Amino acid sequence: MAPPVRYCIPGERLCNLEEGSPGSGTYTRHGYIFSSLAGCLIKSSENGALPVISVMRETESQLLPDVGAIVTCKVSSINSRFAKVHILYVGSTPLKNSFRGTIRKEDVRATEKDKISLGDAQSNYLLTTAENELGVVVAHSESGVQMVPISWCEMQCPKTHTKEFRKVARVQPEFLQT
Amino acid sequence: MPGNNRRIRGPEESQPPQLYTTDEDEVPAARDPTRLRPVYARAGLLSQAKGSAYLEAGGTKVLCAVSGPRQVEGGERGGGPAGAGGETPAALRGRLLCDFRRAPFSGRRRRAPPGGSEERELALALQEALEPAVRLGRYPRAQLEVSALLLEDGGSALAAALTAAAIALADAGIEMYDLVVGCGLSRAPGPEPTWLLDPTLLEEERAAAGLTVALMPVLNQVAGLLGSGEGGPTESWAEAVRLGLEGCQRLYPVLQQCLVRAARRRGAATPP
């Protein structure tokens, strides 16, 4: 028998800061933890530290890309200085409304991932592919055929055998789906 | 047939003469000034909207729907200074877009859909009251759209719309600091100012002054205040605000139950 679920509403005072630490869907004020979503209360009891108190909704659909998140996007236009992309997936969950992002030319590199700000004066998310697992996943050659990666910076078209430069991603096996 | 230009043509449409008479003999019945009409609230009734709420208080029926967060293409906004404590700067916070509409059949006479300045003023009041309650810092560069539709005006329409909008936002899973409860008041013309809580349409029409208060019950902070009418002594307005805040606190348990019931319904529909 599942234990009875406790539902809470935004603004409901959950507990003291001494009895738990705030998780997602909560905020703290005056030494108390308040709920900020209308959903079920989840207490994850840790071994040594305080239990983490968070409020979960069944459909976690309003994900916004956050700093440090891995996203899957589709290139919509290319310039000599940057490429504009549509952000489609954050992690493994698809987004309902796609967001726009920019990949600057200097951010396409092999190593040295630095902090990408959410954009100071621009309205686009800035992205970088500066890690081994990040980069191009699917590409089509000029003849329209899907290309095969040869090395970390080249992809070859199986039909015309022309090689093109792309920064290829080494996708971790657990993310690959057949 | 020869034309009848000797006859005076009557108007194209005719309306019953009762529309033009003022109902002077209809006096609102005397009642307890602090009575609140029974409220029916239901969240999560529209399947297409992200969050929705329906509120009925006496004759007032309001339907509210929330959609978003959607990305705003606002490139012209310059970077504002970052707030203290590392909050998102002003230009990166989300926006709340409110829209208040009266259905054409909401009053005694049919109103054409573009409602004009009154609806814009009420929409602005909605936005001002809801903004302190929503954690807009968690939705950078996103836009939340709240649209309230008044199906029938039975008095204190803005208060009902505020409450319904807050329930709809909570139902949509938007992070909020607290719910917002709205309450309307009105004062009949006369020498002794007695403020009536939750006026009906008749009391509102005959009122000399009206007030709508919005309260965040747990934080005990006033989220919005909109009043108009004949000026009276300041103490009477202060007394009215106090009465309104009390009314809001009394309404809060109804909203709690409504949201918990909606969450339970959602949990039962999609088994984890």
Tab-separated table of N, CA and C in Angstrom, chain B residues 1 8 10 13 22 84 91 94 97 115 138 156 184 189 213 220-221:
chain	number	residue	atom	x	y	z
B	1	MET	N	-45.109	49.825	-56.292
B	1	MET	CA	-45.801	50.666	-55.329
B	1	MET	C	-45.090	51.997	-55.218
B	8	ILE	N	-43.345	58.942	-41.958
B	8	ILE	CA	-42.109	59.070	-41.171
B	8	ILE	C	-41.671	57.643	-40.812
B	10	GLY	N	-40.028	54.749	-38.865
B	10	GLY	CA	-39.646	54.465	-37.480
B	10	GLY	C	-38.225	53.915	-37.440
B	13	GLU	N	-34.560	49.055	-35.339
B	13	GLU	CA	-34.789	48.084	-34.277
B	13	GLU	C	-35.611	48.751	-33.210
B	22	THR	N	-34.887	53.741	-14.896
B	22	THR	CA	-34.043	53.313	-13.781
B	22	THR	C	-34.948	52.611	-12.793
B	84	ALA	N	20.529	42.405	-5.551
B	84	ALA	CA	21.377	41.939	-4.458
B	84	ALA	C	21.128	40.459	-4.214
B	91	ALA	N	16.145	42.835	-16.463
B	91	ALA	CA	15.798	42.584	-17.856
B	91	ALA	C	15.598	41.103	-18.128
B	94	GLY	N	10.946	37.108	-15.923
B	94	GLY	CA	9.823	36.816	-16.792
B	94	GLY	C	8.790	37.921	-16.752
B	97	LEU	N	1.471	38.642	-18.617
B	97	LEU	CA	0.588	39.399	-19.500
B	97	LEU	C	-0.839	39.037	-19.139
B	115	GLY	N	-13.775	45.733	-25.440
B	115	GLY	CA	-14.420	46.403	-24.327
B	115	GLY	C	-13.944	47.801	-24.036
B	138	ARG	N	12.247	32.862	-11.736
B	138	ARG	CA	12.515	31.489	-12.144
B	138	ARG	C	12.195	31.256	-13.604
B	156	SER	N	-18.666	42.441	-7.673
B	156	SER	CA	-17.244	42.178	-7.363
B	156	SER	C	-16.606	41.268	-8.393
B	184	GLY	N	-14.244	42.130	-2.829
B	184	GLY	CA	-14.796	43.417	-3.231
B	184	GLY	C	-15.613	44.033	-2.110
B	189	PRO	N	-24.609	55.159	-0.917
B	189	PRO	CA	-24.607	56.609	-0.681
B	189	PRO	C	-25.404	56.927	0.579
B	213	VAL	N	-9.790	44.568	-2.873
B	213	VAL	CA	-8.541	44.314	-2.153
B	213	VAL	C	-8.033	42.940	-2.549
B	220	ASN	N	0.612	37.407	4.452
B	220	ASN	CA	-0.141	38.527	5.017
B	220	ASN	C	0.292	39.858	4.417
B	221	GLN	N	0.409	39.879	3.099
B	221	GLN	CA	0.780	41.119	2.423
B	221	GLN	C	-0.305	41.467	1.419
